Short mmCIF file of C-alpha atoms in Angstrom, two decimals:
data_model
loop_
_atom_site.label_atom_id
_atom_site.label_comp_id
_atom_site.label_asym_id
_atom_site.label_seq_id
_atom_site.Cartn_x
_atom_site.Cartn_y
_atom_site.Cartn_z
CA ILE B 250 0.25 -0.19 -0.21
CA THR B 251 1.88 3.52 -1.43
CA SER B 252 -1.15 5.58 -0.41
CA ASN B 253 -4.51 5.99 1.92
CA VAL B 254 -6.94 3.11 1.82
CA ASP B 255 -10.19 2.43 3.40
CA VAL B 256 -11.99 -0.70 3.60
CA ASP B 257 -14.49 -2.64 6.41
CA GLN B 258 -12.24 -5.82 6.15
CA VAL B 259 -9.33 -7.12 5.18
CA ARG B 260 -8.13 -10.98 4.17
CA LEU B 261 -4.58 -11.87 4.17
CA ASN B 262 -2.42 -14.71 2.93
CA ASP B 263 0.26 -13.32 2.57
CA THR B 264 2.29 -10.19 4.35
CA LEU B 265 0.80 -6.77 3.32
CA ILE B 266 3.29 -3.97 3.61
CA ILE B 267 2.25 -0.63 4.37
CA ASN B 268 4.30 1.90 3.52
CA SER B 269 5.26 5.28 5.18
CA GLY B 270 3.42 8.04 5.12
CA ALA B 271 0.40 5.51 4.09
CA THR B 272 -2.58 4.45 5.57
CA LEU B 273 -4.87 1.64 5.60
CA SER B 274 -8.08 2.83 7.45
CA VAL B 275 -10.46 -0.52 8.76
CA TYR B 276 -13.72 -0.29 9.42
CA ASP B 277 -16.27 -2.25 11.66
CA GLY B 278 -17.74 -4.31 8.43
CA ARG B 279 -19.67 -8.00 8.94
CA GLY B 280 -18.02 -10.77 10.75
CA THR B 281 -14.30 -10.77 10.96
CA ASP B 282 -12.50 -7.06 9.67
CA ILE B 283 -8.39 -8.13 9.40
CA TYR B 284 -7.55 -11.69 9.21
CA LEU B 285 -3.98 -12.87 8.77
CA ASN B 286 -3.55 -16.40 7.95
CA SER B 287 -0.25 -17.45 9.02
CA THR B 288 0.52 -13.78 7.54
CA SER B 289 1.71 -10.01 9.05
CA ILE B 290 0.98 -6.52 8.17
CA THR B 291 4.11 -4.32 8.17
CA GLY B 292 6.27 -1.34 7.09
CA GLY B 293 6.59 2.38 8.03
CA GLY B 294 2.62 3.39 7.52
CA THR B 295 -0.30 2.73 9.92
CA LEU B 296 -2.61 0.95 10.56
CA LYS B 297 -6.16 3.12 11.87
CA THR B 298 -8.70 0.98 12.86
CA SER B 299 -12.67 2.84 13.76
CA GLY B 300 -15.61 1.40 14.34
CA LEU B 301 -17.74 -0.40 17.60
CA GLY B 302 -16.72 -3.58 16.73
CA THR B 303 -13.34 -4.08 15.03
CA GLU B 304 -11.81 -7.39 14.93
CA LEU B 305 -8.37 -8.48 13.94
CA TYR B 306 -7.53 -12.61 14.01
CA VAL B 307 -4.51 -14.33 13.72
CA ASN B 308 -4.54 -17.38 12.32
CA GLY B 309 -1.28 -19.69 12.94
CA GLY B 310 -0.35 -17.55 16.09
CA GLY B 311 3.57 -17.54 16.61
CA GLN B 312 5.90 -15.15 15.29
CA TYR B 313 2.64 -13.52 13.19
CA GLY B 314 1.51 -10.23 14.22
CA ILE B 315 1.44 -5.97 13.07
CA ASN B 316 5.09 -4.51 12.07
CA CYS B 317 3.46 -1.11 11.82
CA ASN B 318 1.69 1.41 13.78
CA ILE B 319 -1.81 1.42 14.79
CA LEU B 320 -3.75 3.96 15.68
CA ILE B 321 -7.04 3.22 17.50
CA LEU B 322 -9.43 6.04 16.85
CA ASN B 323 -13.19 5.05 18.14
CA GLY B 324 -15.11 2.40 18.96
CA THR B 325 -13.95 -0.93 20.20
CA THR B 326 -10.70 -3.13 18.53
CA SER B 327 -10.49 -6.69 19.88
CA VAL B 328 -7.66 -9.31 18.85
CA ASN B 329 -7.94 -13.03 18.89
CA SER B 330 -6.14 -16.04 17.70
CA THR B 331 -6.55 -19.56 16.88
CA SER B 332 -5.77 -22.53 19.57
CA THR B 333 -2.54 -21.96 19.57
CA PRO B 334 -2.77 -17.80 20.74
CA SER B 335 -0.36 -15.40 20.46
CA ILE B 336 0.52 -12.34 18.98
CA HIS B 337 3.30 -9.92 18.09
CA PHE B 338 3.21 -6.11 17.74
CA TYR B 339 6.00 -4.37 16.82
CA GLY B 340 4.78 -0.46 15.92
CA TYR B 341 3.41 2.16 18.08
CA ILE B 342 0.54 1.42 19.42
CA ASN B 343 -1.74 4.88 20.01
CA ILE B 344 -5.19 4.46 21.27
CA GLU B 345 -7.44 7.25 21.49
CA GLN B 346 -9.47 8.80 23.86
CA GLN B 347 -13.28 6.86 24.53
CA ALA B 348 -11.25 4.41 21.88
CA LYS B 349 -11.06 0.64 23.96
CA LEU B 350 -8.59 -2.37 23.20
CA PHE B 351 -8.77 -6.10 24.05
CA SER B 352 -6.13 -8.39 23.48
CA TYR B 353 -7.10 -12.16 24.01
CA PRO B 354 -4.29 -13.80 23.07
CA VAL B 355 -0.31 -13.95 24.13
CA THR B 356 -0.05 -10.77 22.60
CA TYR B 357 4.07 -9.13 23.11
CA PHE B 358 4.02 -5.90 22.83
CA HIS B 359 6.80 -4.63 21.18
CA GLY B 360 6.56 -0.80 20.98
CA THR B 361 5.38 2.14 22.82
CA ILE B 362 1.79 2.22 23.86
CA THR B 363 0.15 5.08 24.52
CA ILE B 364 -3.18 4.90 25.76
CA ASN B 365 -5.02 8.26 26.34
CA TYR B 366 -7.70 10.38 28.85
CA THR B 367 -10.78 8.22 28.99
CA SER B 368 -9.43 5.23 26.62
CA TYR B 369 -9.34 2.12 27.73
CA PHE B 370 -6.78 -1.35 27.49
CA TYR B 371 -6.84 -4.54 28.24
CA ALA B 372 -4.33 -7.43 27.33
CA ALA B 373 -4.96 -11.19 28.67
CA TYR B 374 -1.77 -12.82 28.44
CA PHE B 375 0.94 -9.97 27.65
CA TRP B 376 4.69 -8.86 27.79
CA ILE B 377 5.51 -5.52 27.16
CA TYR B 378 9.14 -4.43 26.14
CA GLY B 379 8.45 -0.90 24.73
CA ASN B 380 7.24 1.56 27.09
CA LEU B 381 4.07 3.07 28.03
CA ILE B 382 2.41 6.01 28.82
CA ASN B 383 -1.36 5.79 30.57
CA ASP B 384 -4.24 8.62 31.07
CA GLY B 385 -7.07 6.17 30.99
CA ILE B 386 -7.37 2.78 32.29
CA PHE B 387 -4.90 -0.28 32.31
CA ASP B 388 -6.54 -3.44 33.00
CA GLY B 389 -5.90 -7.35 31.99
CA ASN B 390 -4.65 -10.36 33.59
CA SER B 391 -1.81 -10.53 36.66
CA PHE B 392 -0.52 -13.09 34.29
CA ASN B 393 2.04 -10.38 32.97
CA SER B 394 5.46 -8.67 32.32
CA PHE B 395 6.70 -4.76 31.76
CA GLY B 396 10.29 -4.71 30.71
CA GLY B 397 10.45 -1.56 28.67
CA ASN B 398 12.16 1.77 30.33
CA THR B 399 9.91 4.55 30.72
CA PHE B 400 6.33 3.61 32.59
CA VAL B 401 4.18 7.10 32.98
CA ASN B 402 1.32 6.54 35.00
CA THR B 403 -1.58 9.85 34.89
CA GLY B 404 -4.51 7.33 34.66
CA VAL B 405 -5.23 4.23 36.64
CA ILE B 406 -4.02 1.02 36.60
CA LEU B 407 -6.16 -2.14 37.45
CA ILE B 408 -4.10 -5.47 37.48
CA PRO B 409 -0.85 -6.04 39.33
CA VAL B 410 1.80 -5.35 37.04
CA ASN B 411 5.15 -7.18 37.06
CA PHE B 412 8.61 -5.13 36.09
CA ASP B 413 11.26 -7.09 34.97
CA SER B 414 13.99 -4.53 33.52
CA SER B 415 15.47 -1.08 35.11
CA LEU B 416 13.10 1.53 34.35
CA SER B 417 11.91 4.56 35.23
CA ILE B 418 8.23 5.23 36.65
CA SER B 419 6.52 8.41 36.79
CA GLY B 420 2.76 10.06 36.45
CA ASN B 421 0.44 10.99 39.44
CA GLY B 422 -1.64 7.91 38.71
CA ILE B 423 -3.13 5.35 41.00
CA TYR B 424 -2.34 1.61 41.12
CA LYS B 425 -4.98 -0.60 42.38
CA ARG B 426 -3.12 -3.67 42.42
CA SER B 427 0.00 -5.70 43.12
CA LEU B 428 3.12 -4.72 42.18
CA ASN B 429 6.36 -6.57 41.51
CA PHE B 430 9.90 -5.41 40.81
CA TYR B 431 12.44 -8.27 39.90
CA ASN B 432 15.14 -6.63 38.44
CA GLY B 433 17.80 -4.09 37.34
CA THR B 434 16.77 -0.62 38.84
CA VAL B 435 14.07 1.21 39.65
CA THR B 436 14.09 4.71 39.96
CA LEU B 437 10.68 7.21 40.21
CA LEU B 438 10.41 10.37 39.44
CA SER B 439 7.78 11.39 41.34
CA ASP B 440 5.12 10.13 44.06
CA LEU B 441 4.18 6.75 43.71
CA ASN B 442 0.44 5.81 44.95
CA CYS B 443 -0.83 2.77 45.84
CA THR B 444 -4.87 2.20 46.99
CA ASP B 445 -6.46 -0.80 47.03
CA SER B 446 -10.39 -1.03 48.62
CA ILE B 447 -9.50 -4.13 50.32
CA SER B 448 -6.83 -5.17 52.92
CA GLY B 449 -4.14 -7.18 52.54
CA ARG B 450 -4.68 -8.22 49.11
CA SER B 451 -2.21 -5.90 47.46
CA ASN B 452 1.72 -5.91 48.63
CA ILE B 453 4.63 -4.61 46.54
CA PHE B 454 7.43 -6.33 46.17
CA VAL B 455 11.12 -4.60 45.96
CA ASN B 456 13.35 -7.61 44.64
CA CYS B 457 15.21 -5.46 41.85
CA SER B 458 19.00 -4.55 42.56
CA THR B 459 17.73 -1.01 43.55
CA PHE B 460 14.90 1.22 44.20
CA ASN B 461 15.96 4.94 43.89
CA LEU B 462 13.25 6.73 45.69
CA ASN B 463 14.73 9.96 44.45
CA GLY B 464 13.00 12.25 46.70
CA ASN B 465 9.67 11.36 46.28
CA ASP B 466 7.35 9.65 48.59
CA LEU B 467 5.38 6.54 48.72
CA VAL B 468 1.64 6.38 49.21
CA LEU B 469 0.70 3.44 50.60
CA THR B 470 -3.36 2.61 50.97
CA ASN B 471 -4.27 -0.91 52.01
CA PHE B 472 -1.29 -2.23 50.70
CA ASP B 473 1.27 -3.70 51.92
CA ILE B 474 5.08 -3.39 50.56
CA HIS B 475 7.98 -5.78 50.72
CA PHE B 476 11.89 -4.82 51.00
CA TYR B 477 14.56 -7.42 50.07
CA ASN B 478 17.03 -6.03 49.07
CA PRO B 479 19.98 -5.35 51.33
CA VAL B 480 19.71 -1.06 52.02
CA ILE B 481 17.40 1.95 50.90
CA SER B 482 18.93 5.15 51.64
CA ASN B 483 17.25 7.56 49.53
CA PRO B 484 15.62 10.16 51.70
CA SER B 485 12.14 9.48 50.70
CA ASP B 486 8.69 9.32 52.96
CA ILE B 487 6.41 6.23 53.39
CA LEU B 488 2.50 7.07 54.34
CA LEU B 489 0.59 4.82 55.43
CA TYR B 490 -3.46 4.87 55.00
CA ASN B 491 -6.39 2.69 56.27
CA THR B 492 -4.53 -0.69 57.45
CA SER B 493 -1.09 -0.60 55.72
CA GLY B 494 2.22 -2.41 56.07
CA ILE B 495 6.29 -2.27 55.49
CA TYR B 496 8.07 -5.60 55.85
CA LEU B 497 11.79 -5.63 55.93
CA ASN B 498 14.04 -8.55 55.77
CA ALA B 499 16.58 -9.22 58.73
CA GLY B 500 20.09 -7.82 58.05
CA ASN B 501 18.59 -4.98 55.77
CA SER B 502 18.69 -1.09 55.98
CA LEU B 503 15.32 1.25 54.71
CA GLY B 504 16.29 4.81 55.20
CA THR B 505 12.80 6.86 54.17
CA ASN B 506 10.74 8.01 57.29
CA ILE B 507 7.41 6.30 57.57
CA TYR B 508 4.18 7.82 59.01
CA VAL B 509 1.61 6.47 60.02
CA LYS B 510 -1.47 9.00 59.19
CA GLN B 511 -4.38 10.01 61.30
CA GLY B 512 -7.15 6.26 62.01
CA ALA B 513 -4.25 4.57 60.23
CA THR B 514 -3.63 1.09 61.73
CA GLY B 515 0.48 0.79 60.50
CA ARG B 516 2.06 -2.76 60.56
CA LEU B 517 6.12 -2.43 60.57
CA GLY B 518 7.33 -5.91 59.91
CA LEU B 519 10.74 -4.16 60.13
CA PHE B 520 13.23 -6.52 61.44
CA GLY B 521 16.78 -4.75 60.10
CA ASN B 522 17.83 -1.74 60.65
CA LEU B 523 15.52 1.27 60.63
CA LEU B 524 17.74 4.78 59.64
CA GLY B 525 14.55 7.06 59.26
CA ASN B 526 11.99 8.66 61.82
CA ILE B 527 8.76 7.33 62.51
CA ASN B 528 6.20 9.56 63.03
CA ILE B 529 2.34 8.36 64.29
CA ASP B 530 -0.83 10.63 63.58
CA SER B 531 -2.89 11.30 66.72
CA LEU B 532 -5.91 8.07 66.60
CA ALA B 533 -3.45 6.19 64.36
CA VAL B 534 -2.23 2.68 65.72
CA ALA B 535 1.70 0.99 64.68
CA ASN B 536 2.10 -2.86 65.78
CA TYR B 537 5.29 -4.43 65.70
CA SER B 538 8.61 -1.83 65.16
CA PRO B 539 12.26 -1.94 63.76
CA THR B 540 14.89 -4.13 65.34
CA ASN B 541 17.13 -1.57 65.28
CA PHE B 542 15.77 2.24 64.94
CA TYR B 543 18.71 4.84 64.01
CA GLY B 544 16.03 7.41 63.74
CA ASN B 545 13.62 9.52 65.83
CA LEU B 546 10.15 8.73 67.54
CA TYR B 547 7.30 11.24 67.08
CA ASN B 548 4.42 9.33 68.73
CA TYR B 549 0.56 11.29 68.77
CA GLY B 550 -1.35 7.41 68.41
CA THR B 551 -0.54 3.80 70.06
CA TRP B 552 2.66 2.13 69.84
CA ASN B 553 2.37 -1.49 70.46
CA TYR B 554 6.15 -2.22 69.74
CA GLY B 555 7.96 -5.21 69.95
CA PRO B 556 11.86 -6.01 70.13
CA ILE B 557 13.62 -3.32 70.02
CA ASN B 558 16.98 -1.23 70.01
CA PHE B 559 16.48 2.31 69.70
CA TYR B 560 19.90 4.50 68.95
CA GLY B 561 18.03 7.70 68.09
CA ASN B 562 18.24 11.09 69.35
CA GLU B 563 14.97 12.08 70.00
CA PHE B 564 12.19 9.69 71.80
CA LEU B 565 8.86 11.84 71.63
CA ASN B 566 5.84 10.00 73.51
CA ASN B 567 1.94 12.35 73.27
CA GLY B 568 0.63 9.12 72.93
CA ILE B 569 0.43 5.59 74.30
CA LEU B 570 2.93 2.70 74.07
CA ILE B 571 2.13 -0.65 74.64
CA PRO B 572 4.08 -3.77 74.16
CA SER B 573 2.61 -5.71 70.99
CA ILE B 574 0.67 -9.16 72.15
CA ALA B 575 3.33 -11.03 70.30
CA TYR B 576 5.83 -9.49 73.01
CA PRO B 577 3.73 -8.90 76.02
CA ASN B 578 7.27 -8.10 78.44
CA GLU B 579 9.42 -6.55 75.99
CA VAL B 580 10.79 -3.05 76.55
CA ILE B 581 12.38 -0.14 74.75
CA LYS B 582 16.33 -0.38 74.91
CA PHE B 583 18.36 2.55 74.55
CA GLN B 584 21.48 2.15 73.16
CA GLY B 585 24.33 4.08 73.69
CA GLY B 586 25.19 7.73 72.94
CA THR B 587 22.61 10.91 74.14
CA HIS B 588 19.02 10.44 73.47
CA THR B 589 16.02 13.39 74.31
CA ILE B 590 13.01 11.59 75.96
CA GLU B 591 9.98 14.28 76.25
CA GLY B 592 6.25 14.29 75.92
CA LYS B 593 2.91 13.53 78.53
CA GLY B 594 1.90 10.26 76.63
CA LYS B 595 1.55 6.87 78.62
CA THR B 596 3.92 4.16 78.63
CA GLU B 597 2.31 0.58 79.65
CA ARG B 598 5.58 -0.63 80.68
#
């Protein structure tokens, strides 16, 4: 194809090349609108879909797919394949406002995906090797992997996402389910806002080699975060709302400040070293504690503490200090140096 072409059905038994500057526009017609019979669409041009129910079907799966840019204008575009389901998209995908893309086979995205405001992306099983720019709704199945370098979210992420590469994360959007960081260096370029409506369902697993908060905050509502790597030393804050928790393996260190916000219940399973401060708001409850606490404590709520060695400078209690149920005979051990102890709170041991 060397110039712009409009059709409502395409059936291909051999490779279709869309030259640079040309556009193949496929509109919703009767039946399958784009049928690839063990072949692909390639070239430097653009495949444009439009209509309420445009369908792309790949017979043969495997290496076959789309190797050109895709522009989804409006309506709904769905992708299906045969019983050996897999399809590859190598070009740039742009889902325009109010448009929807549904991909049901195992899908490999090699180029950048842009999900615009009010648009919707759904992939049942997917690997993304390009970058993602989401200003709409990103949805699908938990069986997925993101291997790109840039993840921008100013919309809503509805599913767990598995990150398997070095990348930067930015945007003021919301993450509704778990995030798993497996490899490489992860750098936050803005605050990370994670909110689930159900406590105990969603987690952040930090198992990458470097997790750089870069001075940005982690805002957790009904989320737990688990740190597995040895040291997180960035001067950043973790804010806990509703029922949220922070867990740190023994021998590891966490350099962030922790804020248990008003009315929240924070689980602090910090079996390593906390280098930052703990701030417990009024009407908030913090359960457990760091094993070795090198920062300062500012308590205005209730702290049900566990075994703790306090190395910090300032210990302010205007709330209640209680040994946790798991450690009813535990005491706070002030270790070495000079400590300032102040406040008019209550200590039950």
